[in-house]
């Protein structure tokens, strides 16, 4: 079974803090993704990575950065947390896919981040 | 434009009823993948099915069935004899070369309530 783990289920941080969210997958997937999920806004892609040290901006990258130093690990960094970044953060991974697109994604349990 | 529309925001049924979740998509790609995911109250998105655009055969897995009709750009999901455990948010998704290769576009989701 594919397993995607996230470092925390719940996190409370203060405004201005630097926040690290870690994600690890154990299936040797090339692609990894970070999403945030907010009521009424669905899933929004923040960043994704298709290889080690490679990253691509998603739909809402502002205020975030990412790091992928090893294939199995993809970190999301909030450089200076703000209350608007209070959300559920979901990590996912998938095989690379082909010309028909990306294969199915496997998600972690999510991290509910509250910024006060 | 690449787009996934789930017009039903919420559906409420009584246990043992059949229920169909609608999904309509738009894509410029000639080959693409379609997916369904389930997000139970625990929060973790679970992959249910991937369908390639050149395979229009319907699929059945237990109480779940999927109807893919390329002519109407629809990929509907039917749960037969619904159970309380089916209560969740269900997402339809699309991946194709023109969605950005590695990205997946998710619909807004349909929240299904199954009452005992």
PDB file of C-alpha atoms in Angstrom:
ATOM      1  CA  UNK A   1       0.000   0.000   0.000  1.00  0.00           C
ATOM      2  CA  UNK A   2       1.133   3.516  -0.771  1.00  0.00           C
ATOM      3  CA  UNK A   3       1.756   5.466   2.327  1.00  0.00           C
ATOM      4  CA  UNK A   4       2.038   9.221   2.541  1.00  0.00           C
ATOM      5  CA  UNK A   5       2.744  10.647   5.954  1.00  0.00           C
ATOM      6  CA  UNK A   6       2.677  14.204   7.174  1.00  0.00           C
ATOM      7  CA  UNK A   7       4.636  15.400  10.153  1.00  0.00           C
ATOM      8  CA  UNK A   8       1.697  16.746  12.159  1.00  0.00           C
ATOM      9  CA  UNK A   9      -2.081  16.376  12.167  1.00  0.00           C
ATOM     10  CA  UNK A  10      -2.602  19.626  14.040  1.00  0.00           C
ATOM     11  CA  UNK A  11      -0.318  22.635  14.336  1.00  0.00           C
ATOM     12  CA  UNK A  12      -0.766  25.999  16.004  1.00  0.00           C
ATOM     13  CA  UNK A  13       1.660  28.775  15.147  1.00  0.00           C
ATOM     14  CA  UNK A  14       1.913  32.482  15.752  1.00  0.00           C
ATOM     15  CA  UNK A  15       1.819  35.169  13.107  1.00  0.00           C
ATOM     16  CA  UNK A  16       5.283  35.789  11.671  1.00  0.00           C
ATOM     17  CA  UNK A  17       6.688  32.398  12.575  1.00  0.00           C
ATOM     18  CA  UNK A  18       8.447  30.260   9.993  1.00  0.00           C
ATOM     19  CA  UNK A  19       6.527  27.017   9.586  1.00  0.00           C
ATOM     20  CA  UNK A  20       7.723  23.742   8.114  1.00  0.00           C
ATOM     21  CA  UNK A  21       5.309  21.069   6.981  1.00  0.00           C
ATOM     22  CA  UNK A  22       6.931  17.776   6.099  1.00  0.00           C
ATOM     23  CA  UNK A  23       5.637  15.055   3.824  1.00  0.00           C
ATOM     24  CA  UNK A  24       7.157  11.631   3.186  1.00  0.00           C
ATOM     25  CA  UNK A  25       6.043   8.957   0.725  1.00  0.00           C
ATOM     26  CA  UNK A  26       7.295   5.407   0.561  1.00  0.00           C
ATOM     27  CA  UNK A  27       6.394   4.339  -2.974  1.00  0.00           C
ATOM     28  CA  UNK A  28       9.199   5.895  -4.984  1.00  0.00           C
ATOM     29  CA  UNK A  29       6.778   8.303  -6.693  1.00  0.00           C
ATOM     30  CA  UNK A  30       8.257  10.972  -8.921  1.00  0.00           C
ATOM     31  CA  UNK A  31       5.524  13.566  -8.359  1.00  0.00           C
ATOM     32  CA  UNK A  32       4.702  15.232  -5.088  1.00  0.00           C
ATOM     33  CA  UNK A  33       2.154  17.941  -4.399  1.00  0.00           C
ATOM     34  CA  UNK A  34       1.045  20.377  -1.733  1.00  0.00           C
ATOM     35  CA  UNK A  35      -2.553  21.552  -1.610  1.00  0.00           C
ATOM     36  CA  UNK A  36      -4.586  23.608   0.764  1.00  0.00           C
ATOM     37  CA  UNK A  37      -8.241  22.920   1.319  1.00  0.00           C
ATOM     38  CA  UNK A  38     -10.640  25.567   2.556  1.00  0.00           C
ATOM     39  CA  UNK A  39     -14.433  25.414   2.893  1.00  0.00           C
ATOM     40  CA  UNK A  40     -16.088  26.517  -0.321  1.00  0.00           C
ATOM     41  CA  UNK A  41     -12.788  26.787  -2.201  1.00  0.00           C
ATOM     42  CA  UNK A  42     -12.030  23.126  -2.772  1.00  0.00           C
ATOM     43  CA  UNK A  43      -8.503  21.867  -3.310  1.00  0.00           C
ATOM     44  CA  UNK A  44      -6.000  24.456  -4.437  1.00  0.00           C
ATOM     45  CA  UNK A  45      -2.543  23.503  -5.622  1.00  0.00           C
ATOM     46  CA  UNK A  46       0.285  25.399  -3.945  1.00  0.00           C
ATOM     47  CA  UNK A  47       3.384  23.755  -5.412  1.00  0.00           C
ATOM     48  CA  UNK A  48       4.366  20.498  -7.002  1.00  0.00           C
ATOM     49  CA  UNK A  49       7.571  18.691  -7.787  1.00  0.00           C
ATOM     50  CA  UNK A  50       8.250  16.109 -10.465  1.00  0.00           C
ATOM     51  CA  UNK A  51      11.812  15.296  -9.456  1.00  0.00           C
ATOM     52  CA  UNK A  52      14.389  15.934  -6.770  1.00  0.00           C
ATOM     53  CA  UNK A  53      15.273  19.630  -6.558  1.00  0.00           C
ATOM     54  CA  UNK A  54      12.611  20.442  -9.175  1.00  0.00           C
ATOM     55  CA  UNK A  55       9.572  22.499  -8.277  1.00  0.00           C
ATOM     56  CA  UNK A  56       6.742  24.187 -10.092  1.00  0.00           C
ATOM     57  CA  UNK A  57       4.331  26.811  -8.844  1.00  0.00           C
ATOM     58  CA  UNK A  58       0.742  25.826  -8.568  1.00  0.00           C
ATOM     59  CA  UNK A  59      -2.252  28.103  -8.445  1.00  0.00           C
ATOM     60  CA  UNK A  60      -1.545  29.861  -5.142  1.00  0.00           C
ATOM     61  CA  UNK A  61       2.217  29.861  -4.422  1.00  0.00           C
ATOM     62  CA  UNK A  62       2.382  33.304  -2.798  1.00  0.00           C
ATOM     63  CA  UNK A  63       3.637  33.157   0.763  1.00  0.00           C
ATOM     64  CA  UNK A  64       4.945  29.613   0.386  1.00  0.00           C
ATOM     65  CA  UNK A  65       8.101  27.880  -0.700  1.00  0.00           C
ATOM     66  CA  UNK A  66       9.034  24.213  -1.021  1.00  0.00           C
ATOM     67  CA  UNK A  67      12.033  21.977  -0.816  1.00  0.00           C
ATOM     68  CA  UNK A  68      12.662  18.552  -2.283  1.00  0.00           C
ATOM     69  CA  UNK A  69      16.160  17.347  -1.441  1.00  0.00           C
ATOM     70  CA  UNK A  70      15.265  13.654  -1.506  1.00  0.00           C
ATOM     71  CA  UNK A  71      12.797  11.833  -3.705  1.00  0.00           C
ATOM     72  CA  UNK A  72      10.640  10.674  -0.823  1.00  0.00           C
ATOM     73  CA  UNK A  73      10.393  13.971   1.027  1.00  0.00           C
ATOM     74  CA  UNK A  74       8.648  17.208   0.072  1.00  0.00           C
ATOM     75  CA  UNK A  75       8.556  20.105   2.486  1.00  0.00           C
ATOM     76  CA  UNK A  76       6.259  23.115   2.464  1.00  0.00           C
ATOM     77  CA  UNK A  77       7.593  26.257   4.099  1.00  0.00           C
ATOM     78  CA  UNK A  78       5.616  29.244   5.255  1.00  0.00           C
ATOM     79  CA  UNK A  79       8.286  31.915   5.476  1.00  0.00           C
ATOM     80  CA  UNK A  80       6.247  34.221   7.717  1.00  0.00           C
ATOM     81  CA  UNK A  81       2.953  32.707   8.712  1.00  0.00           C
ATOM     82  CA  UNK A  82      -0.165  34.847   8.504  1.00  0.00           C
ATOM     83  CA  UNK A  83      -3.702  34.260   9.711  1.00  0.00           C
ATOM     84  CA  UNK A  84      -4.822  33.909   6.080  1.00  0.00           C
ATOM     85  CA  UNK A  85      -2.751  30.742   5.912  1.00  0.00           C
ATOM     86  CA  UNK A  86      -4.892  29.006   8.503  1.00  0.00           C
ATOM     87  CA  UNK A  87      -6.080  25.981   6.561  1.00  0.00           C
ATOM     88  CA  UNK A  88      -5.935  22.236   5.999  1.00  0.00           C
ATOM     89  CA  UNK A  89      -2.767  21.312   4.122  1.00  0.00           C
ATOM     90  CA  UNK A  90      -2.710  18.112   2.107  1.00  0.00           C
ATOM     91  CA  UNK A  91       0.317  16.415   0.644  1.00  0.00           C
ATOM     92  CA  UNK A  92       0.058  13.909  -2.193  1.00  0.00           C
ATOM     93  CA  UNK A  93       2.285  11.825  -4.419  1.00  0.00           C
ATOM     94  CA  UNK A  94       1.877  10.052  -7.735  1.00  0.00           C
ATOM     95  CA  UNK A  95       3.751   8.249 -10.435  1.00  0.00           C
ATOM     96  CA  UNK A  96       4.963  10.453 -13.241  1.00  0.00           C
ATOM     97  CA  UNK A  97       2.313   9.584 -15.803  1.00  0.00           C
ATOM     98  CA  UNK A  98       2.579  10.008 -19.558  1.00  0.00           C
ATOM     99  CA  UNK A  99       1.022  11.923 -22.394  1.00  0.00           C
ATOM    100  CA  UNK A 100      -2.446  11.230 -21.010  1.00  0.00           C
ATOM    101  CA  UNK A 101      -1.535  13.124 -17.876  1.00  0.00           C
ATOM    102  CA  UNK A 102      -0.603  12.407 -14.307  1.00  0.00           C
ATOM    103  CA  UNK A 103      -1.641   9.199 -12.615  1.00  0.00           C
ATOM    104  CA  UNK A 104      -3.759   9.036  -9.481  1.00  0.00           C
ATOM    105  CA  UNK A 105      -2.566  10.825  -6.398  1.00  0.00           C
ATOM    106  CA  UNK A 106      -2.202   9.306  -2.964  1.00  0.00           C
ATOM    107  CA  UNK A 107      -2.832  11.697  -0.123  1.00  0.00           C
ATOM    108  CA  UNK A 108      -1.544  12.052   3.374  1.00  0.00           C
ATOM    109  CA  UNK A 109      -3.879  12.562   6.346  1.00  0.00           C
ATOM    110  CA  UNK A 110      -3.526  16.346   6.223  1.00  0.00           C
ATOM    111  CA  UNK A 111      -2.204  18.960   8.619  1.00  0.00           C
ATOM    112  CA  UNK A 112      -4.661  21.397  10.086  1.00  0.00           C
ATOM    113  CA  UNK A 113      -2.674  24.575  10.639  1.00  0.00           C
ATOM    114  CA  UNK A 114      -3.969  27.400  12.763  1.00  0.00           C
ATOM    115  CA  UNK A 115      -2.093  30.692  12.725  1.00  0.00           C
ATOM    116  CA  UNK A 116      -2.993  33.029  15.581  1.00  0.00           C
TER     117      UNK A 116
ATOM    118  CA  UNK B   1     -10.021  25.459 -20.791  1.00  0.00           C
ATOM    119  CA  UNK B   2      -9.592  22.484 -18.499  1.00  0.00           C
ATOM    120  CA  UNK B   3     -12.442  22.288 -16.069  1.00  0.00           C
ATOM    121  CA  UNK B   4     -14.334  19.832 -13.869  1.00  0.00           C
ATOM    122  CA  UNK B   5     -17.864  20.630 -12.773  1.00  0.00           C
ATOM    123  CA  UNK B   6     -19.725  18.863 -10.005  1.00  0.00           C
ATOM    124  CA  UNK B   7     -23.012  20.647 -10.012  1.00  0.00           C
ATOM    125  CA  UNK B   8     -24.379  18.880  -6.943  1.00  0.00           C
ATOM    126  CA  UNK B   9     -23.018  20.570  -3.840  1.00  0.00           C
ATOM    127  CA  UNK B  10     -24.779  18.312  -1.353  1.00  0.00           C
ATOM    128  CA  UNK B  11     -26.936  15.226  -1.661  1.00  0.00           C
ATOM    129  CA  UNK B  12     -28.865  13.596   1.137  1.00  0.00           C
ATOM    130  CA  UNK B  13     -30.265  10.082   0.859  1.00  0.00           C
ATOM    131  CA  UNK B  14     -31.628   7.432   3.156  1.00  0.00           C
ATOM    132  CA  UNK B  15     -29.684   4.237   3.617  1.00  0.00           C
ATOM    133  CA  UNK B  16     -30.220   1.642   0.864  1.00  0.00           C
ATOM    134  CA  UNK B  17     -31.149   4.231  -1.713  1.00  0.00           C
ATOM    135  CA  UNK B  18     -29.125   4.410  -4.916  1.00  0.00           C
ATOM    136  CA  UNK B  19     -27.395   7.717  -5.583  1.00  0.00           C
ATOM    137  CA  UNK B  20     -25.577   9.137  -8.599  1.00  0.00           C
ATOM    138  CA  UNK B  21     -22.934  11.817  -8.367  1.00  0.00           C
ATOM    139  CA  UNK B  22     -22.534  13.840 -11.539  1.00  0.00           C
ATOM    140  CA  UNK B  23     -19.273  14.993 -13.086  1.00  0.00           C
ATOM    141  CA  UNK B  24     -18.882  16.981 -16.292  1.00  0.00           C
ATOM    142  CA  UNK B  25     -15.501  17.975 -17.636  1.00  0.00           C
ATOM    143  CA  UNK B  26     -13.957  20.159 -20.315  1.00  0.00           C
ATOM    144  CA  UNK B  27     -10.604  19.500 -21.902  1.00  0.00           C
ATOM    145  CA  UNK B  28      -8.643  20.252 -25.075  1.00  0.00           C
ATOM    146  CA  UNK B  29      -6.733  17.010 -24.742  1.00  0.00           C
ATOM    147  CA  UNK B  30      -7.491  14.029 -26.940  1.00  0.00           C
ATOM    148  CA  UNK B  31      -6.207  11.650 -24.293  1.00  0.00           C
ATOM    149  CA  UNK B  32      -6.635  12.236 -20.592  1.00  0.00           C
ATOM    150  CA  UNK B  33      -7.409  10.576 -17.303  1.00  0.00           C
ATOM    151  CA  UNK B  34     -10.470  10.951 -15.132  1.00  0.00           C
ATOM    152  CA  UNK B  35     -10.582  10.095 -11.442  1.00  0.00           C
ATOM    153  CA  UNK B  36     -12.871   9.857  -8.467  1.00  0.00           C
ATOM    154  CA  UNK B  37     -11.704  10.398  -4.902  1.00  0.00           C
ATOM    155  CA  UNK B  38     -13.501  10.028  -1.585  1.00  0.00           C
ATOM    156  CA  UNK B  39     -12.872  12.223   1.457  1.00  0.00           C
ATOM    157  CA  UNK B  40     -14.557  10.774   4.559  1.00  0.00           C
ATOM    158  CA  UNK B  41     -15.043  12.859   7.712  1.00  0.00           C
ATOM    159  CA  UNK B  42     -11.576  11.819   8.890  1.00  0.00           C
ATOM    160  CA  UNK B  43     -10.190  14.072   6.147  1.00  0.00           C
ATOM    161  CA  UNK B  44      -7.870  11.854   4.118  1.00  0.00           C
ATOM    162  CA  UNK B  45      -8.621  11.753   0.403  1.00  0.00           C
ATOM    163  CA  UNK B  46      -8.785   8.234  -0.939  1.00  0.00           C
ATOM    164  CA  UNK B  47      -8.342   7.342  -4.589  1.00  0.00           C
ATOM    165  CA  UNK B  48     -11.261   5.303  -5.991  1.00  0.00           C
ATOM    166  CA  UNK B  49     -10.798   4.937  -9.731  1.00  0.00           C
ATOM    167  CA  UNK B  50      -8.820   6.106 -12.760  1.00  0.00           C
ATOM    168  CA  UNK B  51     -10.310   5.945 -16.237  1.00  0.00           C
ATOM    169  CA  UNK B  52      -8.387   6.561 -19.445  1.00  0.00           C
ATOM    170  CA  UNK B  53     -10.206   8.569 -22.079  1.00  0.00           C
ATOM    171  CA  UNK B  54      -9.926   5.865 -24.709  1.00  0.00           C
ATOM    172  CA  UNK B  55     -11.625   3.305 -22.470  1.00  0.00           C
ATOM    173  CA  UNK B  56     -15.353   3.988 -22.359  1.00  0.00           C
ATOM    174  CA  UNK B  57     -16.336   0.746 -20.733  1.00  0.00           C
ATOM    175  CA  UNK B  58     -18.335   1.201 -17.584  1.00  0.00           C
ATOM    176  CA  UNK B  59     -16.784  -0.133 -14.438  1.00  0.00           C
ATOM    177  CA  UNK B  60     -18.339  -1.813 -11.445  1.00  0.00           C
ATOM    178  CA  UNK B  61     -16.674  -2.469  -8.142  1.00  0.00           C
ATOM    179  CA  UNK B  62     -19.015  -3.870  -5.539  1.00  0.00           C
ATOM    180  CA  UNK B  63     -21.688  -1.248  -4.848  1.00  0.00           C
ATOM    181  CA  UNK B  64     -19.786   1.362  -6.856  1.00  0.00           C
ATOM    182  CA  UNK B  65     -20.142   1.884 -10.586  1.00  0.00           C
ATOM    183  CA  UNK B  66     -18.888   4.492 -12.983  1.00  0.00           C
ATOM    184  CA  UNK B  67     -20.401   5.616 -16.255  1.00  0.00           C
ATOM    185  CA  UNK B  68     -18.024   7.348 -18.657  1.00  0.00           C
ATOM    186  CA  UNK B  69     -19.581   8.991 -21.711  1.00  0.00           C
ATOM    187  CA  UNK B  70     -17.142  10.833 -23.907  1.00  0.00           C
ATOM    188  CA  UNK B  71     -19.925  12.191 -26.124  1.00  0.00           C
ATOM    189  CA  UNK B  72     -21.354  14.182 -23.214  1.00  0.00           C
ATOM    190  CA  UNK B  73     -18.025  14.691 -21.384  1.00  0.00           C
ATOM    191  CA  UNK B  74     -19.410  13.072 -18.289  1.00  0.00           C
ATOM    192  CA  UNK B  75     -18.022  10.626 -15.774  1.00  0.00           C
ATOM    193  CA  UNK B  76     -20.766   9.844 -13.293  1.00  0.00           C
ATOM    194  CA  UNK B  77     -20.470   7.778 -10.148  1.00  0.00           C
ATOM    195  CA  UNK B  78     -23.295   5.642  -8.777  1.00  0.00           C
ATOM    196  CA  UNK B  79     -23.472   4.084  -5.333  1.00  0.00           C
ATOM    197  CA  UNK B  80     -26.006   1.282  -5.134  1.00  0.00           C
ATOM    198  CA  UNK B  81     -27.734   0.531  -1.850  1.00  0.00           C
ATOM    199  CA  UNK B  82     -25.977   3.352  -0.053  1.00  0.00           C
ATOM    200  CA  UNK B  83     -24.700   2.903   3.491  1.00  0.00           C
ATOM    201  CA  UNK B  84     -23.941   5.352   6.273  1.00  0.00           C
ATOM    202  CA  UNK B  85     -20.228   4.704   5.727  1.00  0.00           C
ATOM    203  CA  UNK B  86     -20.575   6.185   2.249  1.00  0.00           C
ATOM    204  CA  UNK B  87     -21.097   9.607   3.803  1.00  0.00           C
ATOM    205  CA  UNK B  88     -18.206  11.675   2.526  1.00  0.00           C
ATOM    206  CA  UNK B  89     -17.201  14.347   0.071  1.00  0.00           C
ATOM    207  CA  UNK B  90     -16.552  12.934  -3.380  1.00  0.00           C
ATOM    208  CA  UNK B  91     -14.262  14.636  -5.861  1.00  0.00           C
ATOM    209  CA  UNK B  92     -14.091  14.114  -9.590  1.00  0.00           C
ATOM    210  CA  UNK B  93     -10.773  15.046 -11.205  1.00  0.00           C
ATOM    211  CA  UNK B  94      -9.091  15.384 -14.594  1.00  0.00           C
ATOM    212  CA  UNK B  95      -5.491  15.083 -15.705  1.00  0.00           C
ATOM    213  CA  UNK B  96      -4.186  15.614 -19.189  1.00  0.00           C
ATOM    214  CA  UNK B  97      -1.291  17.021 -21.138  1.00  0.00           C
ATOM    215  CA  UNK B  98      -2.855  20.474 -21.321  1.00  0.00           C
ATOM    216  CA  UNK B  99      -3.580  20.644 -17.601  1.00  0.00           C
ATOM    217  CA  UNK B 100       0.150  21.137 -17.165  1.00  0.00           C
ATOM    218  CA  UNK B 101       1.326  17.578 -17.534  1.00  0.00           C
ATOM    219  CA  UNK B 102       1.707  16.676 -13.912  1.00  0.00           C
ATOM    220  CA  UNK B 103      -1.205  18.581 -12.508  1.00  0.00           C
ATOM    221  CA  UNK B 104      -4.690  17.382 -11.771  1.00  0.00           C
ATOM    222  CA  UNK B 105      -7.786  19.538 -11.800  1.00  0.00           C
ATOM    223  CA  UNK B 106     -10.305  18.722  -9.094  1.00  0.00           C
ATOM    224  CA  UNK B 107     -13.979  19.504  -9.077  1.00  0.00           C
ATOM    225  CA  UNK B 108     -15.469  21.346  -6.122  1.00  0.00           C
ATOM    226  CA  UNK B 109     -16.747  18.107  -4.618  1.00  0.00           C
ATOM    227  CA  UNK B 110     -20.166  16.720  -3.748  1.00  0.00           C
ATOM    228  CA  UNK B 111     -20.971  16.139  -0.092  1.00  0.00           C
ATOM    229  CA  UNK B 112     -23.050  12.989   0.337  1.00  0.00           C
ATOM    230  CA  UNK B 113     -25.066  12.416   3.499  1.00  0.00           C
ATOM    231  CA  UNK B 114     -26.463   8.941   3.993  1.00  0.00           C
ATOM    232  CA  UNK B 115     -28.976   8.784   6.818  1.00  0.00           C
ATOM    233  CA  UNK B 116     -29.749   5.591   8.696  1.00  0.00           C
TER     234      UNK B 116
END
